[in-house]
Amino acid sequence: MSKVGKSEIRVDAFDKATGRTKYYEDRMPAGALYARIKHATIAHGYVKSIDKSAAEAIEGVVKVLTCFDVPEHCFPTAGHPWSIDPGHQDVADRNLLNRHVRYYGDDIAVVIAEDEVSAMQGVRALVVEYEELPFVLDVQKAMEPGAPQLHEGYPNNILKHSDIRKGDYQAAIQEPGLIKVEGWYDTPTVQHSHIENHGCFAYEENGRIVVVSSTQIPHIIRRIVGQALGRPWADIQIIKPYIGGGFGNKQDALYEPLCAWCSTQVGGRCVRVDCSREETFVSNRVRHAIRFHIVTWLHKDGSIAARKVECFSNQGAYASHGHSIVAKAMGSFPQIYPCDNFEGDAWTVYTNRPAAGAMRGYGMPQASFADDANIDECAKAVGMDPLEYRMKYIMPKGFHDGFSGNTNYYDSFRDCLEKGKAYIEYDKKKAEYAKDTGNIRRGIGVAAFWYNTAVYPISLETSSNRMLLNLDGTVTMQCGETEIGQGADTAYSQMTAEAVGLKSYKDVHVVSCQDTDITPTGLGAYASRQTYVAGFSIRQTATQLRQKILAYATKLTRQAVDNMDIVDGNIVRKQDGAVLMSLKELAMTAQYNAADSEHITAESTYTIRNNAYSFGCTFADVEVDIALCKVKLNKIINVHDCGSLINPALAEAQVHGGMSMAIGYGMSEQLLFDEKTGKPLNNNLLDYKLSTFMDHPHLEAQFVENPEPTSPFGTKALGEPPACSGAPAIRNAILNATGVAIDCVPITPHVLFAEFTKAGLIHDSWNEKEGN
């Protein structure tokens, strides 16, 4: 019986439910020193001096370190694989502490103390003198001549520009009779808001530095800490315990380098850095705010004659993941709605905002909003139903992308759209809602997305795996693709049980807490890669383990290797299915055979040179109270083709989480800044409005299981895709209800009031009709 495709209970469910699971803070040694960071209180300028005397006089303060004490060399922070090609390495633009302040909240000093209170008092006692400079928050204003410059060597603050040219856009738009659909679309700065704030601790042991961190990328963090401290990478050991969510924020070196350096400055003692919630909003990472300008030229039948897309990505103060996010966003446009004549330009621009990095969806929630908002306008321009338009012009079966090598092997988009249409009762409700003319109006909206699986060919994709046959016939498995709360360990257990031939996924012991001294090299949790990428090394390593097991079984049974198989934890003869011995019997015999002892293990590395399209869509049903400028989400469904499901229950949970994030992105969440000072205005969970259970209708998740031909287990991306198409579906439902196109998110009452007033929908007659 297959071990994959079944809704099994998570392997960590009991420990998490009972509080036994150990996170980084649970592993903290007694007596660890507290490090608290002094953050800049200007948006741009230089630190002229820091008076430490008052801080150093506080009882309990052990050391005060400032931006004048740190090593001079810069380092990168992005959680990308390392490249031996300098041209493909991340931008190194950051110090451990910064004299040149580039945003309100920049790290300029750190106080290390015996207790938290003393550390916090020490931070408040520091007296900082600044040389203030003009600052810029808007992405396009930062590109203007004369704008404040954040980094040397990047004229007009442009970190990078890239383009796509396909066909002949200028010639194509000369065709008579074309219909022009043009729009500007804005997506906001948001923060991940994972349950567990980032934290880490570090100490020296035997001449090396040990860092225990809540991170998605332990092997990459080892390299970055080594770079930041100017130490050989082998001098660094990173241990990743269970973590309480990351969503991309922890796909970056946040405070691990600073924490490690602090330990070296206090004689190797253990030093801890624990971020407050306010610090996660400002001094960790945020999602890129991207502004899009789209010009679509249509034939009268609605087909796209030509398209021009400009993308302006607000990078904030430091490069972090940099241009890769907006480059991916731009690359999505000519694929989901193919166009023979396309011009695309993408700019990543430094501004005096918090550094933007990876966040669930990696540029695609932004692109999906702009693209599907524009596509709804295209449908309207030619008098077509928005769903009909997508059915006709969205990526067809057989589409191939030359860069990634991805192929659409199935008619996945239309399969997904048909499922969503049936659930939402699209035709029936659209006709019913068209009759609404009063203050309360209802609407149906749809949006679609595609997503890559993993990062090939942009950068390295590799996965290593180690399996050990235990004396009781179970298997211990280690890999570097990390569990970050999404249920990856359970999927790995199921795949391993399937590939080795064990009786149950419970016969696999996944070592969840990675240790770079022990765990085979893996790149971590990002790019919706884990199940797909780990599948290659799991299958390969399991094959090697099986070969070793059967080779030893030959010695004990005198059967040829080819005559045997491993089924449900037993060595069986293929011809008649007879059980020859159990794996437990074999393992015990092999280990304690005085004449021929062997501890049977296997380890391998697989370099992945494939990618895979993942597809899906969202349908949203809304009710709009025009007078109150309020939107109620009545019904929502996500439909995904993420290939074969390893664990359907976990897949559904993944989709629900992503849908929740998408609802917040579309309707409530946005990090705001004071235009006069650059100071964040809502860096806390009181003022930053997260969508909650009370804001959600039933979250419906359905699947189209088209097995991915390039995948060992038929899987492809699912972790990030659910966050992509929710916001534009809600936006398009509001358009359908009111006729008003909102071209920014989040769509809040303030935004609706302005747009409804402009459209003439807000007037006193509503109050008169209601008798008020």
mmCIF file of C-alpha atoms in Angstrom, residues 520-642:
data_model
loop_
_atom_site.group_PDB
_atom_site.id
_atom_site.type_symbol
_atom_site.label_atom_id
_atom_site.label_comp_id
_atom_site.label_asym_id
_atom_site.label_seq_id
_atom_site.Cartn_x
_atom_site.Cartn_y
_atom_site.Cartn_z
ATOM 1 C CA PRO A 520 23.901 16.887 5.099
ATOM 2 C CA THR A 521 24.127 20.101 3.121
ATOM 3 C CA GLY A 522 20.815 21.543 2.057
ATOM 4 C CA LEU A 523 19.747 25.048 1.178
ATOM 5 C CA GLY A 524 16.799 25.312 3.546
ATOM 6 C CA ALA A 525 13.165 26.321 3.362
ATOM 7 C CA TYR A 526 12.275 28.738 0.580
ATOM 8 C CA ALA A 527 10.984 28.914 -3.008
ATOM 9 C CA SER A 528 8.362 26.245 -2.251
ATOM 10 C CA ARG A 529 11.180 23.814 -2.913
ATOM 11 C CA GLN A 530 11.300 21.402 -0.008
ATOM 12 C CA THR A 531 9.053 18.527 -1.068
ATOM 13 C CA TYR A 532 10.034 18.776 -4.728
ATOM 14 C CA VAL A 533 13.787 19.147 -4.200
ATOM 15 C CA ALA A 534 14.129 16.792 -1.236
ATOM 16 C CA GLY A 535 12.206 14.223 -3.223
ATOM 17 C CA PHE A 536 15.169 13.777 -5.565
ATOM 18 C CA SER A 537 17.686 13.068 -2.811
ATOM 19 C CA ILE A 538 15.204 10.984 -0.803
ATOM 20 C CA ARG A 539 14.485 8.748 -3.786
ATOM 21 C CA GLN A 540 18.164 8.466 -4.705
ATOM 22 C CA THR A 541 19.366 7.772 -1.155
ATOM 23 C CA ALA A 542 16.540 5.310 -0.516
ATOM 24 C CA THR A 543 17.538 3.417 -3.657
ATOM 25 C CA GLN A 544 21.102 3.184 -2.391
ATOM 26 C CA LEU A 545 19.938 2.058 1.055
ATOM 27 C CA ARG A 546 17.709 -0.592 -0.482
ATOM 28 C CA GLN A 547 20.602 -1.885 -2.568
ATOM 29 C CA LYS A 548 22.790 -2.195 0.538
ATOM 30 C CA ILE A 549 20.024 -3.913 2.501
ATOM 31 C CA LEU A 550 19.319 -6.398 -0.265
ATOM 32 C CA ALA A 551 23.029 -7.015 -0.816
ATOM 33 C CA TYR A 552 23.371 -7.978 2.842
ATOM 34 C CA ALA A 553 20.171 -10.014 2.646
ATOM 35 C CA THR A 554 21.778 -12.054 -0.131
ATOM 36 C CA LYS A 555 24.428 -13.183 2.344
ATOM 37 C CA LEU A 556 21.744 -14.388 4.763
ATOM 38 C CA THR A 557 19.143 -15.829 2.395
ATOM 39 C CA ARG A 558 21.250 -17.001 -0.576
ATOM 40 C CA GLN A 559 18.683 -15.298 -2.814
ATOM 41 C CA ALA A 560 19.906 -13.151 -5.708
ATOM 42 C CA VAL A 561 19.422 -9.416 -5.150
ATOM 43 C CA ASP A 562 17.144 -9.177 -8.173
ATOM 44 C CA ASN A 563 14.880 -11.846 -6.710
ATOM 45 C CA MET A 564 14.113 -9.814 -3.591
ATOM 46 C CA ASP A 565 12.210 -6.683 -2.660
ATOM 47 C CA ILE A 566 11.469 -4.689 0.493
ATOM 48 C CA VAL A 567 7.749 -4.508 1.230
ATOM 49 C CA ASP A 568 6.153 -3.193 4.432
ATOM 50 C CA GLY A 569 9.406 -3.545 6.366
ATOM 51 C CA ASN A 570 10.155 -7.112 5.253
ATOM 52 C CA ILE A 571 12.556 -8.740 2.821
ATOM 53 C CA VAL A 572 10.302 -10.654 0.427
ATOM 54 C CA ARG A 573 10.846 -12.949 -2.521
ATOM 55 C CA LYS A 574 9.397 -11.346 -5.642
ATOM 56 C CA GLN A 575 8.196 -14.531 -7.270
ATOM 57 C CA ASP A 576 5.749 -15.604 -4.560
ATOM 58 C CA GLY A 577 5.804 -12.751 -2.019
ATOM 59 C CA ALA A 578 7.206 -14.999 0.679
ATOM 60 C CA VAL A 579 8.625 -13.128 3.667
ATOM 61 C CA LEU A 580 12.283 -14.076 4.054
ATOM 62 C CA MET A 581 13.076 -11.915 7.082
ATOM 63 C CA SER A 582 12.147 -8.590 8.627
ATOM 64 C CA LEU A 583 14.289 -5.477 8.412
ATOM 65 C CA LYS A 584 14.699 -5.695 12.171
ATOM 66 C CA GLU A 585 16.149 -9.201 11.921
ATOM 67 C CA LEU A 586 18.480 -8.121 9.138
ATOM 68 C CA ALA A 587 19.647 -4.974 10.938
ATOM 69 C CA MET A 588 20.395 -6.801 14.188
ATOM 70 C CA THR A 589 22.233 -9.580 12.373
ATOM 71 C CA ALA A 590 24.248 -7.144 10.269
ATOM 72 C CA GLN A 591 25.266 -5.013 13.245
ATOM 73 C CA TYR A 592 26.263 -7.874 15.538
ATOM 74 C CA ASN A 593 27.562 -10.420 13.035
ATOM 75 C CA ALA A 594 30.972 -11.294 14.467
ATOM 76 C CA ALA A 595 32.256 -12.311 11.062
ATOM 77 C CA ASP A 596 30.705 -9.593 8.900
ATOM 78 C CA SER A 597 29.462 -6.588 10.896
ATOM 79 C CA GLU A 598 27.901 -3.689 9.009
ATOM 80 C CA HIS A 599 25.893 -0.656 10.058
ATOM 81 C CA ILE A 600 23.865 -0.075 6.927
ATOM 82 C CA THR A 601 23.672 3.573 5.885
ATOM 83 C CA ALA A 602 23.399 5.577 2.690
ATOM 84 C CA GLU A 603 24.081 9.206 1.830
ATOM 85 C CA SER A 604 23.872 11.059 -1.456
ATOM 86 C CA THR A 605 23.623 14.480 -3.039
ATOM 87 C CA TYR A 606 21.358 15.288 -5.951
ATOM 88 C CA THR A 607 21.913 18.369 -8.105
ATOM 89 C CA ILE A 608 18.493 19.341 -9.405
ATOM 90 C CA ARG A 609 18.356 20.693 -12.945
ATOM 91 C CA ASN A 610 14.603 20.943 -13.241
ATOM 92 C CA ASN A 611 11.848 23.336 -12.377
ATOM 93 C CA ALA A 612 8.098 22.919 -12.440
ATOM 94 C CA TYR A 613 5.046 25.095 -12.942
ATOM 95 C CA SER A 614 2.463 25.170 -10.180
ATOM 96 C CA PHE A 615 -0.936 26.610 -11.057
ATOM 97 C CA GLY A 616 -4.042 27.876 -9.351
ATOM 98 C CA CYS A 617 -6.768 30.443 -8.948
ATOM 99 C CA THR A 618 -8.960 32.193 -6.403
ATOM 100 C CA PHE A 619 -12.658 33.043 -6.588
ATOM 101 C CA ALA A 620 -14.035 35.583 -4.117
ATOM 102 C CA ASP A 621 -17.638 36.494 -3.305
ATOM 103 C CA VAL A 622 -18.042 39.881 -1.567
ATOM 104 C CA GLU A 623 -20.722 42.176 -0.202
ATOM 105 C CA VAL A 624 -19.985 45.904 -0.327
ATOM 106 C CA ASP A 625 -21.664 48.471 1.898
ATOM 107 C CA ILE A 626 -21.059 51.571 -0.174
ATOM 108 C CA ALA A 627 -22.172 54.100 2.441
ATOM 109 C CA LEU A 628 -19.912 52.588 5.119
ATOM 110 C CA CYS A 629 -17.133 51.812 2.607
ATOM 111 C CA LYS A 630 -16.984 48.333 4.054
ATOM 112 C CA VAL A 631 -16.361 45.007 2.347
ATOM 113 C CA LYS A 632 -17.533 41.671 3.721
ATOM 114 C CA LEU A 633 -15.923 38.567 2.272
ATOM 115 C CA ASN A 634 -18.748 36.022 2.008
ATOM 116 C CA LYS A 635 -17.028 33.157 0.263
ATOM 117 C CA ILE A 636 -13.584 32.333 -1.064
ATOM 118 C CA ILE A 637 -11.962 29.322 -2.704
ATOM 119 C CA ASN A 638 -8.432 28.512 -3.800
ATOM 120 C CA VAL A 639 -7.923 25.751 -6.363
ATOM 121 C CA HIS A 640 -4.400 24.422 -6.885
ATOM 122 C CA ASP A 641 -2.624 22.117 -9.256
ATOM 123 C CA CYS A 642 0.421 21.358 -7.147
#
